[in-house]
Short mmCIF file of C-alpha atoms in Angstrom, two decimals:
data_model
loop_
_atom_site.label_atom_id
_atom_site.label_comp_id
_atom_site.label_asym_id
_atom_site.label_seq_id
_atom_site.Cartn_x
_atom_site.Cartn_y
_atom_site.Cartn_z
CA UNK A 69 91.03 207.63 113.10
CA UNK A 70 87.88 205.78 112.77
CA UNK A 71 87.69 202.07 112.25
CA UNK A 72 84.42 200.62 110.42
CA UNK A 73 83.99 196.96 110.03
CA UNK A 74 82.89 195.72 105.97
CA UNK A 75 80.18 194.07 105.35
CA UNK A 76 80.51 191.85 103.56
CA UNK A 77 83.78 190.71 104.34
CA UNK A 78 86.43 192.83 101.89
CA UNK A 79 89.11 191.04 100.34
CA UNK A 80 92.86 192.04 101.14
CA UNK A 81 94.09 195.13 98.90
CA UNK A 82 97.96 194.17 98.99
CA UNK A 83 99.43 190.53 97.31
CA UNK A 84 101.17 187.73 99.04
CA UNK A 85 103.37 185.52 97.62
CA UNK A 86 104.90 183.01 100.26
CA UNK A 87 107.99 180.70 99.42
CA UNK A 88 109.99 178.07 101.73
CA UNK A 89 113.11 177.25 102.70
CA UNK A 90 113.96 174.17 101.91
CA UNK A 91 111.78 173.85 98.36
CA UNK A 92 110.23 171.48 98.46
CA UNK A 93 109.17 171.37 102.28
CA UNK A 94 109.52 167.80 103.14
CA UNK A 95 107.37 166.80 106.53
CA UNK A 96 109.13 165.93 109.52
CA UNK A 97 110.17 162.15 110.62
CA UNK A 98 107.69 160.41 111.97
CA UNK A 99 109.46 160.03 115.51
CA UNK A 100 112.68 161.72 116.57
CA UNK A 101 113.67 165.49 116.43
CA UNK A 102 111.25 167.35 114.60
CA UNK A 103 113.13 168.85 111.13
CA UNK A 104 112.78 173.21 110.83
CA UNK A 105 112.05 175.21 108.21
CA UNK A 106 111.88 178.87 107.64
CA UNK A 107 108.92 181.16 105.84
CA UNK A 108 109.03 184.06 103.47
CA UNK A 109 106.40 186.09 103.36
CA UNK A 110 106.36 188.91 99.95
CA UNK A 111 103.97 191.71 100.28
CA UNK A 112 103.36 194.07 97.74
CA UNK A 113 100.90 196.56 96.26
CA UNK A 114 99.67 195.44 92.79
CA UNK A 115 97.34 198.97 92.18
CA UNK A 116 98.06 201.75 90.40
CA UNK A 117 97.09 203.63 93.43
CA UNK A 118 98.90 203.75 97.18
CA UNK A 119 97.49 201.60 100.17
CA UNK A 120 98.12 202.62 103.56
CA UNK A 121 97.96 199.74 106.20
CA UNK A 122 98.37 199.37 110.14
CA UNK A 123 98.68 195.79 110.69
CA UNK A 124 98.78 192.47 108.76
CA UNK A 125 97.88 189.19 110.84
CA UNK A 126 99.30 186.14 109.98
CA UNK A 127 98.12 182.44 111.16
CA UNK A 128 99.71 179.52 110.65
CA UNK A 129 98.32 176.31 110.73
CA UNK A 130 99.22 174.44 114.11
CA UNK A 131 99.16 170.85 115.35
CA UNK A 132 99.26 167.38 114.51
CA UNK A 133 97.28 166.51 111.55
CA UNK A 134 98.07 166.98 107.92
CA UNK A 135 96.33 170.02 107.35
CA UNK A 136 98.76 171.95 109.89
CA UNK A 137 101.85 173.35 109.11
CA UNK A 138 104.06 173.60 112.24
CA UNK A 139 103.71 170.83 115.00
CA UNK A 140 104.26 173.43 117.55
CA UNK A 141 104.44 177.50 116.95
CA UNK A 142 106.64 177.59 119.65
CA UNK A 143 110.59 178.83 118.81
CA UNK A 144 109.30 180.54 115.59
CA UNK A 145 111.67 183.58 115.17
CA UNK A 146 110.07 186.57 113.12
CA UNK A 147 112.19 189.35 111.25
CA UNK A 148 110.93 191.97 108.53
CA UNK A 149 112.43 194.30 105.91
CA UNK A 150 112.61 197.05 106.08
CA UNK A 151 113.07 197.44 109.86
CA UNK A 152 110.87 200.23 110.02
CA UNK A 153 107.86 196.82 110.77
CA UNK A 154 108.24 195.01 113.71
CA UNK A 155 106.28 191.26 114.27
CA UNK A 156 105.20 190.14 117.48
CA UNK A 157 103.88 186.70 118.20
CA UNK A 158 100.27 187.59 120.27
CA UNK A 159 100.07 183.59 121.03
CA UNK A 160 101.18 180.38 119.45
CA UNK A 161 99.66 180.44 116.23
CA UNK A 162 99.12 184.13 115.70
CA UNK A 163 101.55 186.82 114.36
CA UNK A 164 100.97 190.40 113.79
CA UNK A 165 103.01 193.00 111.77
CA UNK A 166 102.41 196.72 112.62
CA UNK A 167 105.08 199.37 111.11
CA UNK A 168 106.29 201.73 113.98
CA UNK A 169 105.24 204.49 112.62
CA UNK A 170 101.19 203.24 113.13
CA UNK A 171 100.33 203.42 109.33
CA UNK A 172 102.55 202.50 105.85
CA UNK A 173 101.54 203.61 102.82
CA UNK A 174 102.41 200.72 99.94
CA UNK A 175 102.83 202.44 96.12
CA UNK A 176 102.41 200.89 93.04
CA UNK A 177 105.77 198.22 92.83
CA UNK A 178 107.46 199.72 89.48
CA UNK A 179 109.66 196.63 88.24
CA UNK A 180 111.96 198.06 85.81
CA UNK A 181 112.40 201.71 87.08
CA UNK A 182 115.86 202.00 88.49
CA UNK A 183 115.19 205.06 90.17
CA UNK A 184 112.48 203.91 92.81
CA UNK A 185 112.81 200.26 94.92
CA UNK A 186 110.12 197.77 94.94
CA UNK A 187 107.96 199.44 97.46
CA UNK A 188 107.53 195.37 99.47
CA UNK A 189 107.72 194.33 102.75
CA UNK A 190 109.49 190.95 103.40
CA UNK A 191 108.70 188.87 106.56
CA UNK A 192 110.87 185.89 107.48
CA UNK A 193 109.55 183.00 109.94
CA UNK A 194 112.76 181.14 111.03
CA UNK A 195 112.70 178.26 112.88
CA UNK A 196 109.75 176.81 111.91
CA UNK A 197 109.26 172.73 113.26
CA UNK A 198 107.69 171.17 110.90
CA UNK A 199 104.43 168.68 111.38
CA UNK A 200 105.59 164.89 110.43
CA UNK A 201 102.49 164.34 108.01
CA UNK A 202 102.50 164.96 104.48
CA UNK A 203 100.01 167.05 103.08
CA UNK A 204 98.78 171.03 102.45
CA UNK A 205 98.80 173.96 104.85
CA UNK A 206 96.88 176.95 104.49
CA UNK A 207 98.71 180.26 105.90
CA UNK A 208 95.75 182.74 106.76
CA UNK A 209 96.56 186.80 106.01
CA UNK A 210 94.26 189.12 107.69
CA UNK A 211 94.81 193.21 106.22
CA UNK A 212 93.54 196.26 108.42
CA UNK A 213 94.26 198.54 104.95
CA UNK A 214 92.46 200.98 102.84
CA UNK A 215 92.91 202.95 99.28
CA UNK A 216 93.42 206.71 99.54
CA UNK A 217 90.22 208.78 101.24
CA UNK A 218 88.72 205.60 102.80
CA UNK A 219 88.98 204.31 106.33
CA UNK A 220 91.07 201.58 107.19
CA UNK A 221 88.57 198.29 107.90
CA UNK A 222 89.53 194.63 108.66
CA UNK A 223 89.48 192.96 105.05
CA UNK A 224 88.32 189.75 106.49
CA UNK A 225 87.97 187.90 103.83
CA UNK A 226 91.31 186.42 103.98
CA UNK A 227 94.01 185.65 101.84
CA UNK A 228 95.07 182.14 101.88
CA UNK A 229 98.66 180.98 101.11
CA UNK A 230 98.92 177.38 100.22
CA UNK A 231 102.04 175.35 101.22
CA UNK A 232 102.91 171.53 100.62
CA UNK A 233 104.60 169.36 102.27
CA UNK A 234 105.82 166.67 100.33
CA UNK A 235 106.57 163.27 100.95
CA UNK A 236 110.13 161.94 102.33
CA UNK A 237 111.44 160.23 98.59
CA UNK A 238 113.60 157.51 98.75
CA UNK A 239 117.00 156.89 96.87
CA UNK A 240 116.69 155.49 93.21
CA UNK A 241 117.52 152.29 92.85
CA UNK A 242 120.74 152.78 90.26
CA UNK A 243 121.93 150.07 87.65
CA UNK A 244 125.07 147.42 89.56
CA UNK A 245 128.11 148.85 89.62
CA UNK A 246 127.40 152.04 90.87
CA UNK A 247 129.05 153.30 93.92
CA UNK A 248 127.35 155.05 96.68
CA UNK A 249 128.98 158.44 95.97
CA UNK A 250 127.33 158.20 92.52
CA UNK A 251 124.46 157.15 94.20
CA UNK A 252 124.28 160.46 95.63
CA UNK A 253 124.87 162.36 93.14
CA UNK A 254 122.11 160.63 91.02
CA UNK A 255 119.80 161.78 94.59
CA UNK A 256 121.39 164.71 94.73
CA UNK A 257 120.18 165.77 90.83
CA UNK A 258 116.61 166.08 91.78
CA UNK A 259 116.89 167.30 94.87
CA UNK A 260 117.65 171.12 95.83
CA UNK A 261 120.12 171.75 99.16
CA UNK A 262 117.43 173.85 101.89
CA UNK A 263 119.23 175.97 104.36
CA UNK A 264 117.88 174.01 107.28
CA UNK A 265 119.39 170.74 108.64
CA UNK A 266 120.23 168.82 111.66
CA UNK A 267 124.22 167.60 111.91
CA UNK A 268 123.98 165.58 115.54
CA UNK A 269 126.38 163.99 117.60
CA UNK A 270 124.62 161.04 119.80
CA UNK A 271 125.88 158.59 121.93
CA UNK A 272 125.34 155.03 121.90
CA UNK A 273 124.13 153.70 117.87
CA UNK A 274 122.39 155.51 115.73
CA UNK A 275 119.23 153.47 115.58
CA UNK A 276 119.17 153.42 119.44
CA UNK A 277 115.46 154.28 120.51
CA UNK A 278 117.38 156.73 123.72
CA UNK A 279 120.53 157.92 121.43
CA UNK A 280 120.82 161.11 123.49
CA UNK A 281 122.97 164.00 122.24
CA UNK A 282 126.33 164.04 122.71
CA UNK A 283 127.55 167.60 124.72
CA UNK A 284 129.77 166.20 127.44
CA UNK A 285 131.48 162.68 127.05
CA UNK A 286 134.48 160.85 129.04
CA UNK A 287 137.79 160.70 127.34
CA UNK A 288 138.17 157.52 124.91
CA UNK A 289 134.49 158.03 124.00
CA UNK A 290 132.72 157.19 120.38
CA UNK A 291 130.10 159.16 119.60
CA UNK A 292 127.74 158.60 116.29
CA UNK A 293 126.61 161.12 114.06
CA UNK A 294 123.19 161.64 112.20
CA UNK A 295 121.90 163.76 109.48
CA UNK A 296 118.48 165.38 108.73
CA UNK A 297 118.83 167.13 105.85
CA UNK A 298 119.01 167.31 102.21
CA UNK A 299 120.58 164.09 100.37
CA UNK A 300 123.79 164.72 98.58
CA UNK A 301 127.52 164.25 98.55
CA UNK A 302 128.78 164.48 102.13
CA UNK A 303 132.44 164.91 103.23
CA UNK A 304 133.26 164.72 106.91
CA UNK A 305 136.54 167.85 108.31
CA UNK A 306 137.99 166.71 111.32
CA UNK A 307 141.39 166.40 113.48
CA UNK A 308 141.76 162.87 112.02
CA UNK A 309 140.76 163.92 108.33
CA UNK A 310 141.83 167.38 108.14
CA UNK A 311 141.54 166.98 103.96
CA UNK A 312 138.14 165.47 104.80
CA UNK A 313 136.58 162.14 103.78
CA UNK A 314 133.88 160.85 102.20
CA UNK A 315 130.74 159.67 104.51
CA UNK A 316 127.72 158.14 104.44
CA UNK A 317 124.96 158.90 107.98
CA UNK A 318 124.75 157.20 110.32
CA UNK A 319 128.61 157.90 110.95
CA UNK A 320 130.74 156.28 114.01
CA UNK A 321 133.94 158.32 114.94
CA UNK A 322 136.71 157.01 116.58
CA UNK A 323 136.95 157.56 120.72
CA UNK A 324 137.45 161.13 121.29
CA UNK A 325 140.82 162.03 123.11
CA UNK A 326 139.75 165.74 123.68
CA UNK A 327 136.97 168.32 122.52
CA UNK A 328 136.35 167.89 118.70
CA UNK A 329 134.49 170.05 115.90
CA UNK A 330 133.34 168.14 112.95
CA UNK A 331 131.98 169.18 109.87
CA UNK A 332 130.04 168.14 106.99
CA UNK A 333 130.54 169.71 103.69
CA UNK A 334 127.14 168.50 101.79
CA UNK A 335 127.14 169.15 98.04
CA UNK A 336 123.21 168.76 96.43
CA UNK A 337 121.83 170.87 93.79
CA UNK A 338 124.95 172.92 92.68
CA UNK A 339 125.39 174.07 95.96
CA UNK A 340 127.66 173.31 98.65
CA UNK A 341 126.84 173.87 102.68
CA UNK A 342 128.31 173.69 105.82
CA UNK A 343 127.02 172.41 108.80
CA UNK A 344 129.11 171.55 112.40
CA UNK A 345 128.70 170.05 116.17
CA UNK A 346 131.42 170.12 118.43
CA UNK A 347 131.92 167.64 121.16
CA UNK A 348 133.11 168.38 124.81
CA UNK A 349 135.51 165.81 126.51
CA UNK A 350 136.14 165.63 130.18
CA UNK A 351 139.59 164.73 131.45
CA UNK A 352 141.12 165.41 127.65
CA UNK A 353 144.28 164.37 126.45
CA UNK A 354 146.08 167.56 125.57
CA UNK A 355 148.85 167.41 123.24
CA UNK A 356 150.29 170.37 124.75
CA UNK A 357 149.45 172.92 127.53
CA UNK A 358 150.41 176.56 127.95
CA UNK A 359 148.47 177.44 131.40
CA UNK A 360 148.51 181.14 131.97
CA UNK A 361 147.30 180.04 135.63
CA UNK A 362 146.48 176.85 137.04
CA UNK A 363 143.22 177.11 140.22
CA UNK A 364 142.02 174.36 141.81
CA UNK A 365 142.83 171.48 140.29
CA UNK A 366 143.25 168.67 142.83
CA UNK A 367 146.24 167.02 140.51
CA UNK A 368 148.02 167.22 137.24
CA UNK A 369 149.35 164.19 135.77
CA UNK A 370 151.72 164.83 132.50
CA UNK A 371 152.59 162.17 131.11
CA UNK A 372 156.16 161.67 128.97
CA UNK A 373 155.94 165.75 128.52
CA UNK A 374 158.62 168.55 129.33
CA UNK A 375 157.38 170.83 131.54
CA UNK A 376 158.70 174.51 130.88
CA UNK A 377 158.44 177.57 133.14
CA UNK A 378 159.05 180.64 132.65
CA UNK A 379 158.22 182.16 136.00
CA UNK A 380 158.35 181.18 140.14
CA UNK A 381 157.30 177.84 140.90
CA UNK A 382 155.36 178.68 144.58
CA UNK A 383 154.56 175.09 146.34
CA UNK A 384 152.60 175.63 149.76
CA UNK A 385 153.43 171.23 149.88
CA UNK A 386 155.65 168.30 149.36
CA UNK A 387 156.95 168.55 145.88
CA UNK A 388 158.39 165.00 145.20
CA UNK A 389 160.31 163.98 142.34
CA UNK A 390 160.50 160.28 141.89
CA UNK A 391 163.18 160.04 139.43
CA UNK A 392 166.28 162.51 138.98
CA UNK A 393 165.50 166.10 139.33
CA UNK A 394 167.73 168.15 137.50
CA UNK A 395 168.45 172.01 138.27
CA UNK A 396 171.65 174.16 136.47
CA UNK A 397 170.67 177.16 139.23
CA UNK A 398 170.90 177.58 142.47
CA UNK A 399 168.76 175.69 144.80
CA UNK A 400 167.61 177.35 147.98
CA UNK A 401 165.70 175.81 151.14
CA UNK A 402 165.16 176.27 154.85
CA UNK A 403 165.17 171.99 154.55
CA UNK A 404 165.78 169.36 152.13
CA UNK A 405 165.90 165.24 152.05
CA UNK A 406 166.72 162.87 149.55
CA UNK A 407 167.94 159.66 148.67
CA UNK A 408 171.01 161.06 146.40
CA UNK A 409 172.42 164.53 146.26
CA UNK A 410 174.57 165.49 143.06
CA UNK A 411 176.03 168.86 142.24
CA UNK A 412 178.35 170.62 140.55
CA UNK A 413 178.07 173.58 142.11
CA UNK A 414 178.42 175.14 145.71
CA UNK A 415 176.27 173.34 148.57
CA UNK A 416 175.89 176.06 150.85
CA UNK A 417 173.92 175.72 154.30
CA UNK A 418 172.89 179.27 156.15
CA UNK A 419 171.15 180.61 158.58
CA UNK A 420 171.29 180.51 162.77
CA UNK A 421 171.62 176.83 163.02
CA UNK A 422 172.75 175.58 159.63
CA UNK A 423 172.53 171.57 159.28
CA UNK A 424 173.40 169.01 156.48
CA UNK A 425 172.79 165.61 156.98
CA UNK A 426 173.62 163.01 154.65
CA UNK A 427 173.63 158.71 155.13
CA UNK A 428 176.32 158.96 152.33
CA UNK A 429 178.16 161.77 151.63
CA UNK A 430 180.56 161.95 148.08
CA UNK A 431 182.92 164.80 147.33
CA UNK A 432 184.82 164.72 144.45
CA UNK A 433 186.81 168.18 144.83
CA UNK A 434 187.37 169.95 147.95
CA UNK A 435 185.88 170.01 151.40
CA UNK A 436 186.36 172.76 153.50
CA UNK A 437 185.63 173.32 157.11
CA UNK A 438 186.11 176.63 158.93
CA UNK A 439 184.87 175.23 162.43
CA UNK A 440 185.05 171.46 163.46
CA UNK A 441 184.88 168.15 161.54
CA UNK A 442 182.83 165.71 163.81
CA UNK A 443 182.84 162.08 163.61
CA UNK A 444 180.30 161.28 166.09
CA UNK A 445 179.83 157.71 164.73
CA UNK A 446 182.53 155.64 163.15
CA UNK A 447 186.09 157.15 161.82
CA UNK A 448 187.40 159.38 159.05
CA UNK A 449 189.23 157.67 156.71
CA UNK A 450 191.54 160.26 155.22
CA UNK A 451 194.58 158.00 154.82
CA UNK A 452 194.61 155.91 151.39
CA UNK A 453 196.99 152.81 150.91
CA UNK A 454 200.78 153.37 151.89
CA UNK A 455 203.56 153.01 149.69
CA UNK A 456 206.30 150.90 151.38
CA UNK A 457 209.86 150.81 149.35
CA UNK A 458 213.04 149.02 151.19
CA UNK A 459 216.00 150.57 149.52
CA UNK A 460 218.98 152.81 150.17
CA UNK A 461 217.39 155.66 148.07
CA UNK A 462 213.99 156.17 146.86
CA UNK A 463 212.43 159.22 144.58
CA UNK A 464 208.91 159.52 143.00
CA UNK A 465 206.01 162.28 142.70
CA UNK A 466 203.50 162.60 144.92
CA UNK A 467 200.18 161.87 143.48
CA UNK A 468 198.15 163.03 146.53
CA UNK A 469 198.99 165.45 149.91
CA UNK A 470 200.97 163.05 152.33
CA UNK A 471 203.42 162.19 154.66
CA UNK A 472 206.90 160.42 153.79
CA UNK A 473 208.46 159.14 156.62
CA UNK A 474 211.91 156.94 156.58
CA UNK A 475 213.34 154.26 158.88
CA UNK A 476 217.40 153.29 159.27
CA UNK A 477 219.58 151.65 161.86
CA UNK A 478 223.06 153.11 162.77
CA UNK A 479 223.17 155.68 160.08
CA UNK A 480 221.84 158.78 158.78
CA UNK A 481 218.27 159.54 156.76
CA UNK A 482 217.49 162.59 155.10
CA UNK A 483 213.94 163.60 153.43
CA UNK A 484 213.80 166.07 150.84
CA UNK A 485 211.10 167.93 148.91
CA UNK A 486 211.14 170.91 146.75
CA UNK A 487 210.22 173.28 150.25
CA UNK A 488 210.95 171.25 153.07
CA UNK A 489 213.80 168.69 154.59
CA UNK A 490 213.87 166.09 157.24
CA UNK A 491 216.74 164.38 158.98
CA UNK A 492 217.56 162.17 161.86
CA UNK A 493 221.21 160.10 162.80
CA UNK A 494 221.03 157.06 164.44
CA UNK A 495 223.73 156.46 167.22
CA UNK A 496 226.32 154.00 166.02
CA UNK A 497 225.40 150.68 166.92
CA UNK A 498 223.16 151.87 169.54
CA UNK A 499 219.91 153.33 168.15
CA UNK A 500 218.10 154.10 164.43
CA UNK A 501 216.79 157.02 163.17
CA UNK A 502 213.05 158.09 161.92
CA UNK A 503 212.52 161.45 159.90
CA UNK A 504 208.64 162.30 158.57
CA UNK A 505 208.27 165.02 155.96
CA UNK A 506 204.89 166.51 154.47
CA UNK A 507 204.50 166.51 151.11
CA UNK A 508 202.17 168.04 148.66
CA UNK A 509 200.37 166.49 145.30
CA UNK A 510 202.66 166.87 142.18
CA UNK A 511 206.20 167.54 144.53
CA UNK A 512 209.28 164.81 143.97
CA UNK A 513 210.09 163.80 147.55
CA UNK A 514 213.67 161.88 147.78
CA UNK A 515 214.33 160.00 150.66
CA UNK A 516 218.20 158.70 151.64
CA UNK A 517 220.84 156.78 153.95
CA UNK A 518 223.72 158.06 153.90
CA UNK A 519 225.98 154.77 155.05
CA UNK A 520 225.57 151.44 152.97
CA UNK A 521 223.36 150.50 155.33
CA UNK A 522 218.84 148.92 154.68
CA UNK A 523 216.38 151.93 155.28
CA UNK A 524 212.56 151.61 154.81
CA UNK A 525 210.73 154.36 153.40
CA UNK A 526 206.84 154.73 153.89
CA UNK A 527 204.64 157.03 151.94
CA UNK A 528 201.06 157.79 153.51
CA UNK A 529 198.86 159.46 151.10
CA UNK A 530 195.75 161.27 152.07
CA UNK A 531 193.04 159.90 150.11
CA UNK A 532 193.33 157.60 147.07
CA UNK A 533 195.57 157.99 143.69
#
């Protein structure tokens, strides 16, 4: 294909139309983050005959003074329709749309004709940072194009889209009595809502001169947040408002107990948008805690929680409880110590040298040995208080294992109990006589003399009533 140059320089075959987002473009603050804006670029053929093109080159006005459009052309983010174009930025300031087929023919756009679509082309410029001075930018559109038999030539003569920024206007002063939500509605009614904003979370105030953004903040933690943005009616969803509440920016929050979303519903223009910034907090207070697995953390403090586990509990170190420690199951360990021991169930020790050792050690039903019973410091008390009875006869029931053992002198004493009997006669007037019986809990023991003579009867029980 062969590429001639015009002389002079030919204008561009196909239209433009450009249009922003928001409308009206408003120019950036003049310090702090720079505000974006996004670009959309209409092409079309207005002929009654097809154009074929290769490439449409698109500058945009760059820098600091009025006359520019972007403060920076860096971050712009370029997208066209159909996806049969693709847009490359070739530096900074420069953009250039080719179709991937190397040539596209535009027809004649038929508006009103249901059976063909607008034959356009639709570029989008996201992400736009807009300069911070008011004023009007020129967006230059260079065509390599030509009408049907001709050769495709550099229309030089460029097309030149106009785009304002306006001027940051300030709230109307409204008539006493007036509330600030009305306020905003009265801003609100003049303003449109744009699709670009900034909803910031910043530490420190928000008229700070180093607010920096709040990602990552301790536990217990205020953070501020700021708006750039259309004006309007704003309504703040949190954890603390889930039904939301009216604010006005800049907005303090209360500390922060663990990672929190917020967003701002702004209503402006009709329309109603959404905008959120979530906050990370380190060393959060969780309200509750299901840990599929817990790795390398150096300690867990829960505070006034019930811990639940499903599965093994594997400790490689000292697991100390402080206060009681509570377990219906079995317990099992190669060694244990504590300052109380309390169970219900069996205490068993195992293994080649089994050991319990205990300071104190309380058993409230029975205690069984199968080998020996050492005492190696101190005595066993087994015996509890004896009952002593000086009489010719006594019965009762025993309330605990024992022994009852009678005295007499001269005369004959005889111990009985529902499976056992004990006697011993005295020698007349030379000698007594002492008979000992064992009795069991709940038995009626008797014991007797069998002359009208004193006997003393003893019962030792084994262990207290």
């Amino acid at each position: 294909m062969t590429t001639t140059k015009a002389d002079p320089p030919a204008a561009p075959l196909l239209s433009y139309a450009i249009r922003t987002t928001p409308d009206p473009l408003i120019h950036s603050p003049a310090d702090g983050e720079l505000s974006l804006a996004a670009l959309h670029l209409l092409i079309s053929n207005p002929l009654p005959t097809p154009v074929r093109c290769s490439r449409i080159t698109i500058v945009l006005p760059v820098g600091t003074i009025a006359q520019d459009l972007a403060q920076t052309g860096v971050g712009v983010v370029a997208t066209a329709t159909p996806h049969t174009w693709s847009v490359v930025a070739v530096q900074e300031d420069v953009l250039i749309a080719v179709p991937q087929s190397g040539t596209a023919e535009f027809v004649l756009s038929e508006y009103g004709r249901e059976d063909q679509e607008t034959a356009s082309l639709v570029i989008k410029l996201t992400g736009v940072k807009v300069s911070r001075k008011p004023g009007t930018a020129w967006v230059r559109i260079i065509e390599h194009s030509a009408r049907p038999g001709e050769p495709e030539i550099d229309r030089d003569d460029p097309r030149m889209l106009r785009v304002d920024k306006s001027f940051i206007r300030a709230r109307r002063d409204l008539p006493a009595g007036r509330t600030g939500a009305a306020q905003a509605r009265a801003t609100a009614a003049d303003e449109e809502a744009d699709s670009t904003a900034n909803l910031t979370a910043r530490l420190g105030t928000a008229t700070s001169p180093d607010a920096k953004p709040a990602t990552l903040v301790p536990r217990g933690t205020p953070v501020v947040l700021t708006w750039q943005g259309p004006a309007g009616e704003q309504t703040l969803y949190s954890t603390a408002h889930p039904n939301g509440i009216p604010i006005m920016f800049p907005h303090a929050t209360s500390p922060l107990e663990r990672d929190e979303t917020f967003m701002v519903k702004t209503s402006a223009g009709g329309l109603d948008r959404y905008d959120s910034v979530t906050v990370a907090v380190s060393r959060p207070l969780m309200p509750g805690l299901r840990a599929d697995s817990l790795v390398g953390a150096p300690a867990l403090t829960l505070d006034a929680v019930s811990v639940t586990m499903a599965g093994p509990l594997n400790a490689q170190a000292v697991i100390k409880a402080e206060k009681t420690c509570t377990i219906d199951g079995a317990v099992t360990t190669t060694s244990a110590t504590t300052p109380s021991l309390n169970s219900t169930g069996a205490i068993t020790a195992s293994g080649a040298n089994p050991e319990i050792t205990a300071g104190k050690l309380s058993v409230t039903g029975m205690l069984q040995s199968d080998d020996t019973l050492n005492a190696t410091r101190g005595r066993v008390q087994i015996f509890g208080q004896p009952i002593v009875e000086d009489a010719r006869k006594v019965t009762d029931t025993a309330k605990t294992d024992g022994f009852l053992v009678g005295f007499t002198n001269d005369a004959k004493v005889t111990l009985n109990a529902p499976n056992a009997k004990a006697y011993q006669s005295g020698t007349w007037g030379y000698g007594h006589a002492t008979a000992a019986l064992p009795v069991h809990r709940g038995d009626t023991y008797v014991g007797e003399v069998d002359q009208d003579r004193g006997g003393q009867f003893v019962f030792y029980p084994m262990g207290n009533s």
